[in-house]
Amino acid sequence: MPTSAKTQWTRKHLLGLEDLSAEEILTVLDVADGYLPCVTQRRPYPPALKGRTVLNLFCEDSTRTRTSFTFAAERLGARVFQFHMATSSLNKKETLIDTARNIEAMGLDAIVVRHPERGAPHRLAEAVRCSVLSAGDDAHEHPTQALLDMLAIRRKLGRLQGLTLALVGDVRHSRVARSNLFGLSKFANRILFVGPPAFLDKLDVEVETATDFDAVLPQCDAIMMLRVQFERHEAVAFDVDEYVRGYQLTPARLARAKPGAIVLHPGPVNRGREMTNEVCDGPQSVILFQATCGVAVRMACLQLCIGALERERKANAGKAGKGKRR
Ligand code: CP
């Protein structure tokens, strides 16, 4: 298992963590680590993306991901166009692919896409020439969220391996849980999906599960609480009061975890459901630090992917030039 990045980044797209190697993940985290002082201490930003144009193509609501991709791209010197689905021609039955290809024809270097259909970022990546970065697709993957979670964990706990991490709540409908499982399990960590039976049913990933939150807490170095994603529920039996009794993270429950255990949440938090205010705002919560890490991670992802795109463009231009000279 590598502990430092030694790999040359070659991907122009970032669509998920399932296919990324441990070394590729470390490459992102190491580049992001370098950007973190730019975010936390307002140090000057290197204009690595000066003259580049990024499209934020969000077809679902977002606060953190849209904002931090915007900050990341703009702080590296890129211009960002915000696509607003509600006023777009998607409402006139234009397809996502046609929408993206038309905007790409106006001059584009990267598309950041969030979409309610599983695999939409992958289909887009096959249809356009520029970079595509997933900002979350259905309950499938949310790669930059998991990368920023890993950066926060590494910074706060001093390592990224040999940890026991519980992802608690609506794991069945969570793209964040899946991407964290794919990413963190590449570093010899023990990952537990914790929740009521209805949320552990029909999981399409191999993972250790537990229904008794109190029983697993003493083993946990990090606890990631997840929102109940009612918008993705089909027919899941769910009683809110019972859920709060069994799975809400309270100060008493947190006291059962390992000393120094950290509490994460990708957001948005539903206060009073998955955790109490005391835990959410308490000393073990790293939720706002996750938001800070999000900007640094997205700076790294944009820089690496657009860098690979530019190498591809140069190679293609070189081939075209040779063809003309023949
Ligand atoms: N964590 C996350 O994806 O938050 P947003 O939905 O606000 O982007």
Tab-separated table of C-alpha atoms and ligand atoms in Angstrom:
chain	number	residue	atom	x	y	z
A	1	MET	CA	0.000	0.000	0.000
A	2	PRO	CA	1.617	3.298	-1.045
A	3	THR	CA	1.840	6.081	1.522
A	4	SER	CA	3.017	8.791	-0.844
A	5	ALA	CA	2.221	9.638	-4.444
A	6	LYS	CA	4.744	8.613	-7.092
A	7	THR	CA	2.461	8.426	-10.072
A	8	GLN	CA	2.088	10.744	-13.071
A	9	TRP	CA	-1.555	11.833	-13.347
A	10	THR	CA	-2.920	10.866	-16.774
A	11	ARG	CA	-6.705	11.126	-16.398
A	12	LYS	CA	-8.517	14.036	-18.032
A	13	HIS	CA	-11.778	12.945	-16.375
A	14	LEU	CA	-12.618	12.280	-12.733
A	15	LEU	CA	-15.779	10.191	-12.674
A	16	GLY	CA	-15.447	8.067	-9.538
A	17	LEU	CA	-13.046	6.536	-7.045
A	18	GLU	CA	-13.803	2.876	-7.763
A	19	ASP	CA	-11.276	2.801	-10.619
A	20	LEU	CA	-8.647	5.091	-9.092
A	21	SER	CA	-5.478	3.533	-7.643
A	22	ALA	CA	-4.237	4.333	-4.139
A	23	GLU	CA	-1.354	6.255	-5.752
A	24	GLU	CA	-3.714	8.375	-7.855
A	25	ILE	CA	-5.734	9.220	-4.743
A	26	LEU	CA	-2.528	10.202	-2.929
A	27	THR	CA	-1.545	12.384	-5.874
A	28	VAL	CA	-4.789	14.359	-5.506
A	29	LEU	CA	-4.407	14.586	-1.726
A	30	ASP	CA	-0.786	15.726	-1.939
A	31	VAL	CA	-1.566	18.440	-4.506
A	32	ALA	CA	-4.587	19.492	-2.412
A	33	ASP	CA	-2.428	19.592	0.726
A	34	GLY	CA	-0.239	22.137	-1.056
A	35	TYR	CA	-3.303	24.266	-1.843
A	36	LEU	CA	-4.749	24.128	1.671
A	37	PRO	CA	-2.695	27.111	2.996
A	38	CYS	CA	-3.972	29.119	0.003
A	39	VAL	CA	-7.493	28.500	1.301
A	40	THR	CA	-6.969	28.719	5.071
A	41	GLN	CA	-4.428	31.577	5.191
A	42	ARG	CA	-5.444	33.510	2.061
A	43	ARG	CA	-1.989	32.920	0.552
A	44	PRO	CA	-1.705	33.942	-3.140
A	45	TYR	CA	-3.046	31.413	-5.606
A	46	PRO	CA	-0.897	30.165	-8.488
A	47	PRO	CA	-2.815	31.016	-11.698
A	48	ALA	CA	-2.543	27.429	-12.954
A	49	LEU	CA	-5.846	27.661	-14.871
A	50	LYS	CA	-5.508	31.204	-16.260
A	51	GLY	CA	-7.429	31.526	-19.528
A	52	ARG	CA	-9.372	28.278	-18.979
A	53	THR	CA	-13.170	28.032	-18.905
A	54	VAL	CA	-15.126	25.689	-16.640
A	55	LEU	CA	-18.860	24.897	-16.904
A	56	ASN	CA	-20.726	24.071	-13.699
A	57	LEU	CA	-23.496	21.857	-15.090
A	58	PHE	CA	-25.583	21.104	-12.010
A	59	CYS	CA	-28.881	19.326	-12.630
A	60	GLU	CA	-29.541	18.837	-8.896
A	61	ASP	CA	-29.431	21.265	-5.984
A	62	SER	CA	-26.067	21.975	-4.350
A	63	THR	CA	-24.502	24.445	-1.943
A	64	ARG	CA	-21.038	23.130	-1.031
A	65	THR	CA	-19.992	21.334	-4.209
A	66	ARG	CA	-21.076	24.051	-6.653
A	67	THR	CA	-19.594	26.832	-4.520
A	68	SER	CA	-16.292	25.130	-3.844
A	69	PHE	CA	-15.784	24.069	-7.478
A	70	THR	CA	-16.460	27.722	-8.385
A	71	PHE	CA	-14.012	29.059	-5.782
A	72	ALA	CA	-11.426	26.456	-6.780
A	73	ALA	CA	-11.575	27.245	-10.496
A	74	GLU	CA	-11.712	31.027	-10.046
A	75	ARG	CA	-8.868	31.081	-7.513
A	76	LEU	CA	-6.692	29.250	-10.057
A	77	GLY	CA	-7.542	31.908	-12.649
A	78	ALA	CA	-10.257	30.116	-14.662
A	79	ARG	CA	-13.599	31.605	-15.657
A	80	VAL	CA	-16.657	29.673	-14.508
A	81	PHE	CA	-20.035	29.599	-16.221
A	82	GLN	CA	-22.927	28.587	-13.967
A	83	PHE	CA	-25.528	26.550	-15.820
A	84	HIS	CA	-29.003	26.904	-14.311
A	85	MET	CA	-31.236	24.000	-15.174
A	86	ALA	CA	-34.477	25.802	-14.281
A	87	THR	CA	-33.971	28.386	-17.056
A	88	SER	CA	-32.217	26.148	-19.578
A	89	SER	CA	-33.339	24.436	-22.779
A	90	LEU	CA	-33.275	21.093	-20.933
A	91	ASN	CA	-36.839	22.143	-20.173
A	92	LYS	CA	-37.509	22.138	-23.955
A	93	LYS	CA	-36.419	18.450	-24.092
A	94	GLU	CA	-32.838	19.082	-25.233
A	95	THR	CA	-30.664	16.221	-24.007
A	96	LEU	CA	-27.857	16.646	-21.484
A	97	ILE	CA	-25.335	15.547	-24.125
A	98	ASP	CA	-26.583	18.059	-26.730
A	99	THR	CA	-26.598	20.788	-24.089
A	100	ALA	CA	-22.997	20.038	-23.105
A	101	ARG	CA	-21.753	19.681	-26.688
A	102	ASN	CA	-23.298	23.015	-27.698
A	103	ILE	CA	-21.671	24.827	-24.787
A	104	GLU	CA	-18.382	23.005	-25.475
A	105	ALA	CA	-18.543	24.309	-29.048
A	106	MET	CA	-18.356	27.825	-27.556
A	107	GLY	CA	-14.967	26.981	-25.984
A	108	LEU	CA	-14.665	24.904	-22.839
A	109	ASP	CA	-11.928	23.152	-20.910
A	110	ALA	CA	-13.895	21.310	-18.210
A	111	ILE	CA	-17.434	20.381	-17.257
A	112	VAL	CA	-18.336	19.779	-13.625
A	113	VAL	CA	-21.551	17.764	-13.691
A	114	ARG	CA	-24.074	16.757	-11.056
A	115	HIS	CA	-26.983	14.682	-12.295
A	116	PRO	CA	-29.771	12.524	-10.848
A	117	GLU	CA	-29.057	9.667	-13.309
A	118	ARG	CA	-26.438	7.087	-12.443
A	119	GLY	CA	-23.643	7.146	-15.015
A	120	ALA	CA	-24.549	10.555	-16.509
A	121	PRO	CA	-20.964	11.894	-16.000
A	122	HIS	CA	-19.567	8.793	-17.773
A	123	ARG	CA	-21.937	9.245	-20.737
A	124	LEU	CA	-20.989	12.907	-20.928
A	125	ALA	CA	-17.264	12.070	-20.842
A	126	GLU	CA	-17.741	9.824	-23.885
A	127	ALA	CA	-19.541	12.582	-25.810
A	128	VAL	CA	-17.293	15.607	-25.270
A	129	ARG	CA	-13.590	16.348	-25.777
A	130	CYS	CA	-12.982	18.455	-22.684
A	131	SER	CA	-12.477	17.206	-19.107
A	132	VAL	CA	-15.485	15.968	-17.149
A	133	LEU	CA	-15.480	15.938	-13.350
A	134	SER	CA	-18.343	14.310	-11.491
A	135	ALA	CA	-19.995	16.349	-8.770
A	136	GLY	CA	-22.253	13.398	-7.912
A	137	ASP	CA	-24.546	11.071	-9.863
A	138	ASP	CA	-27.641	9.557	-8.242
A	139	ALA	CA	-26.632	7.193	-5.403
A	140	HIS	CA	-23.575	6.072	-7.379
A	141	GLU	CA	-20.454	8.194	-6.703
A	142	HIS	CA	-19.398	11.601	-5.394
A	143	PRO	CA	-15.638	11.364	-5.905
A	144	THR	CA	-14.513	14.845	-4.881
A	145	GLN	CA	-16.564	14.600	-1.660
A	146	ALA	CA	-14.751	11.403	-0.668
A	147	LEU	CA	-11.389	12.926	-1.605
A	148	LEU	CA	-12.040	15.964	0.591
A	149	ASP	CA	-13.201	13.651	3.389
A	150	MET	CA	-9.922	11.731	3.071
A	151	LEU	CA	-7.904	14.953	3.147
A	152	ALA	CA	-9.749	16.074	6.307
A	153	ILE	CA	-9.198	12.667	7.953
A	154	ARG	CA	-5.490	12.609	7.040
A	155	ARG	CA	-5.000	16.153	8.332
A	156	LYS	CA	-6.942	15.627	11.589
A	157	LEU	CA	-5.815	12.070	12.469
A	158	GLY	CA	-2.329	12.268	10.940
A	159	ARG	CA	-2.758	9.172	8.769
A	160	LEU	CA	-5.054	7.573	6.240
A	161	GLN	CA	-4.563	3.892	7.023
A	162	GLY	CA	-5.228	1.458	9.849
A	163	LEU	CA	-8.366	3.346	10.908
A	164	THR	CA	-11.855	2.146	11.779
A	165	LEU	CA	-14.449	4.401	10.186
A	166	ALA	CA	-18.220	4.148	10.608
A	167	LEU	CA	-20.489	5.612	7.926
A	168	VAL	CA	-23.814	5.937	9.672
A	169	GLY	CA	-27.337	6.370	8.399
A	170	ASP	CA	-28.840	6.144	4.932
A	171	VAL	CA	-25.873	4.310	3.398
A	172	ARG	CA	-28.118	2.582	0.874
A	173	HIS	CA	-28.937	5.823	-0.926
A	174	SER	CA	-25.611	7.567	-0.375
A	175	ARG	CA	-23.127	8.246	-3.168
A	176	VAL	CA	-20.853	9.735	-0.491
A	177	ALA	CA	-20.785	6.405	1.388
A	178	ARG	CA	-19.962	4.477	-1.784
A	179	SER	CA	-17.141	6.808	-2.865
A	180	ASN	CA	-15.667	6.815	0.642
A	181	LEU	CA	-15.823	3.008	0.724
A	182	PHE	CA	-14.037	2.792	-2.643
A	183	GLY	CA	-11.412	5.340	-1.609
A	184	LEU	CA	-10.734	4.491	2.026
A	185	SER	CA	-10.672	0.714	1.549
A	186	LYS	CA	-7.635	1.143	-0.732
A	187	PHE	CA	-5.641	2.149	2.380
A	188	ALA	CA	-6.153	-0.852	4.701
A	189	ASN	CA	-8.899	0.756	6.734
A	190	ARG	CA	-11.866	-0.999	8.312
A	191	ILE	CA	-15.069	0.531	6.953
A	192	LEU	CA	-18.410	-0.113	8.613
A	193	PHE	CA	-21.771	0.817	7.133
A	194	VAL	CA	-24.075	1.347	10.126
A	195	GLY	CA	-27.832	1.839	10.056
A	196	PRO	CA	-31.249	0.256	10.436
A	197	PRO	CA	-31.879	-2.944	8.409
A	198	ALA	CA	-33.860	-1.034	5.759
A	199	PHE	CA	-30.758	1.020	4.892
A	200	LEU	CA	-28.416	-2.001	4.844
A	201	ASP	CA	-30.733	-3.982	2.561
A	202	LYS	CA	-29.924	-4.295	-1.173
A	203	LEU	CA	-26.423	-2.769	-0.894
A	204	ASP	CA	-24.566	-3.353	-4.153
A	205	VAL	CA	-21.101	-3.175	-2.552
A	206	GLU	CA	-19.114	-5.614	-0.394
A	207	VAL	CA	-18.815	-3.999	3.040
A	208	GLU	CA	-19.008	-4.879	6.752
A	209	THR	CA	-22.351	-3.758	8.195
A	210	ALA	CA	-23.764	-3.210	11.684
A	211	THR	CA	-27.200	-2.289	12.993
A	212	ASP	CA	-26.064	-1.624	16.596
A	213	PHE	CA	-24.434	1.836	16.520
A	214	ASP	CA	-23.675	1.831	20.272
A	215	ALA	CA	-21.826	-1.488	19.998
A	216	VAL	CA	-19.428	-0.333	17.248
A	217	LEU	CA	-18.718	3.174	18.567
A	218	PRO	CA	-15.867	2.140	20.929
A	219	GLN	CA	-13.910	0.880	17.883
A	220	CYS	CA	-14.293	4.077	15.831
A	221	ASP	CA	-11.530	6.582	14.969
A	222	ALA	CA	-13.908	8.525	12.721
A	223	ILE	CA	-17.683	8.647	12.452
A	224	MET	CA	-19.300	9.995	9.308
A	225	MET	CA	-22.969	10.806	9.777
A	226	LEU	CA	-25.181	10.848	6.679
A	227	ARG	CA	-28.415	12.631	5.906
A	228	VAL	CA	-31.550	10.547	5.350
A	229	GLN	CA	-32.060	11.018	1.605
A	230	PHE	CA	-35.850	11.011	1.405
A	231	GLU	CA	-35.679	12.248	-2.202
A	232	ARG	CA	-34.137	8.877	-3.228
A	233	HIS	CA	-36.497	6.635	-1.232
A	234	GLU	CA	-38.819	4.362	-3.174
A	235	ALA	CA	-40.522	2.209	-0.529
A	236	VAL	CA	-38.155	2.114	2.433
A	237	ALA	CA	-39.914	1.543	5.777
A	238	PHE	CA	-38.690	4.404	7.955
A	239	ASP	CA	-39.792	5.714	11.342
A	240	VAL	CA	-38.065	9.016	12.171
A	241	ASP	CA	-38.419	8.698	15.976
A	242	GLU	CA	-37.083	5.146	15.981
A	243	TYR	CA	-34.214	6.268	13.747
A	244	VAL	CA	-33.290	9.120	16.088
A	245	ARG	CA	-33.340	6.731	19.082
A	246	GLY	CA	-30.990	4.264	17.400
A	247	TYR	CA	-28.715	6.369	15.217
A	248	GLN	CA	-28.642	10.041	16.213
A	249	LEU	CA	-25.119	11.011	17.311
A	250	THR	CA	-25.510	12.612	20.755
A	251	PRO	CA	-22.784	13.731	23.201
A	252	ALA	CA	-23.441	10.550	25.245
A	253	ARG	CA	-22.990	8.340	22.191
A	254	LEU	CA	-19.884	10.213	21.033
A	255	ALA	CA	-18.320	9.688	24.472
A	256	ARG	CA	-18.334	5.937	23.682
A	257	ALA	CA	-16.055	6.385	20.633
A	258	LYS	CA	-12.235	6.252	20.843
A	259	PRO	CA	-10.704	9.304	22.555
A	260	GLY	CA	-9.967	11.897	19.861
A	261	ALA	CA	-12.422	10.368	17.395
A	262	ILE	CA	-13.575	12.862	14.774
A	263	VAL	CA	-17.097	13.492	13.496
A	264	LEU	CA	-17.665	14.137	9.805
A	265	HIS	CA	-20.747	14.957	7.740
A	266	PRO	CA	-20.736	15.738	4.004
A	267	GLY	CA	-23.650	18.151	4.449
A	268	PRO	CA	-26.303	19.301	4.281
A	269	VAL	CA	-26.858	18.444	7.963
A	270	ASN	CA	-30.413	17.961	9.209
A	271	ARG	CA	-29.784	19.141	12.778
A	272	GLY	CA	-31.749	17.221	15.379
A	273	ARG	CA	-32.040	14.170	13.146
A	274	GLU	CA	-28.641	12.602	12.418
A	275	MET	CA	-26.851	14.566	15.149
A	276	THR	CA	-27.528	17.048	17.929
A	277	ASN	CA	-26.378	20.672	17.833
A	278	GLU	CA	-23.806	19.933	20.584
A	279	VAL	CA	-22.115	17.307	18.413
A	280	CYS	CA	-22.469	19.250	15.162
A	281	ASP	CA	-20.800	22.345	16.667
A	282	GLY	CA	-18.616	20.509	19.191
A	283	PRO	CA	-14.824	20.128	19.397
A	284	GLN	CA	-14.749	16.737	17.668
A	285	SER	CA	-16.724	17.954	14.649
A	286	VAL	CA	-14.631	18.616	11.522
A	287	ILE	CA	-17.611	19.482	9.323
A	288	LEU	CA	-16.515	23.034	8.495
A	289	PHE	CA	-12.934	21.843	7.928
A	290	GLN	CA	-14.372	19.410	5.351
A	291	ALA	CA	-15.850	22.416	3.514
A	292	THR	CA	-12.419	24.104	3.572
A	293	CYS	CA	-10.728	20.928	2.291
A	294	GLY	CA	-13.318	20.846	-0.515
A	295	VAL	CA	-11.854	23.942	-2.158
A	296	ALA	CA	-8.276	22.594	-1.992
A	297	VAL	CA	-9.300	19.167	-3.318
A	298	ARG	CA	-11.273	20.685	-6.180
A	299	MET	CA	-8.344	22.958	-7.049
A	300	ALA	CA	-6.173	19.825	-7.247
A	301	CYS	CA	-8.719	17.850	-9.310
A	302	LEU	CA	-9.278	20.674	-11.802
A	303	GLN	CA	-5.546	21.299	-12.171
A	304	LEU	CA	-4.688	17.613	-12.637
A	305	CYS	CA	-7.516	16.812	-15.063
A	306	ILE	CA	-7.116	19.966	-17.175
A	307	GLY	CA	-3.338	19.368	-17.159
A	308	ALA	CA	-3.909	15.876	-18.623
A	309	LEU	CA	-6.349	17.352	-21.176
A	310	GLU	CA	-3.742	19.884	-22.285
A	311	ARG	CA	-1.109	17.180	-22.726
A	312	GLU	CA	-3.634	15.258	-24.869
A	313	ARG	CA	-4.403	18.380	-26.926
A	314	LYS	CA	-0.688	19.026	-27.527
A	315	ALA	CA	-0.100	15.405	-28.539
A	316	ASN	CA	-3.069	15.559	-30.951
A	317	ALA	CA	-1.840	18.883	-32.389
A	318	GLY	CA	1.610	17.319	-32.877
A	319	LYS	CA	0.101	14.362	-34.757
A	320	ALA	CA	-2.015	16.692	-36.928
A	321	GLY	CA	1.076	18.806	-37.720
A	322	LYS	CA	3.062	15.742	-38.793
A	323	GLY	CA	0.141	14.626	-41.006
A	324	LYS	CA	0.098	17.991	-42.809
A	325	ARG	CA	3.888	17.979	-43.425
A	326	ARG	CA	3.782	14.571	-45.101
B	1	CP	N1	-21.868	17.405	0.256
B	1	CP	C1	-22.513	17.923	-0.795
B	1	CP	O1	-22.474	17.384	-1.900
B	1	CP	O2	-23.181	19.085	-0.512
B	1	CP	P1	-24.038	19.902	-1.580
B	1	CP	O3	-25.197	19.028	-1.986
B	1	CP	O4	-24.470	21.145	-0.867
B	1	CP	O5	-23.160	20.187	-2.761
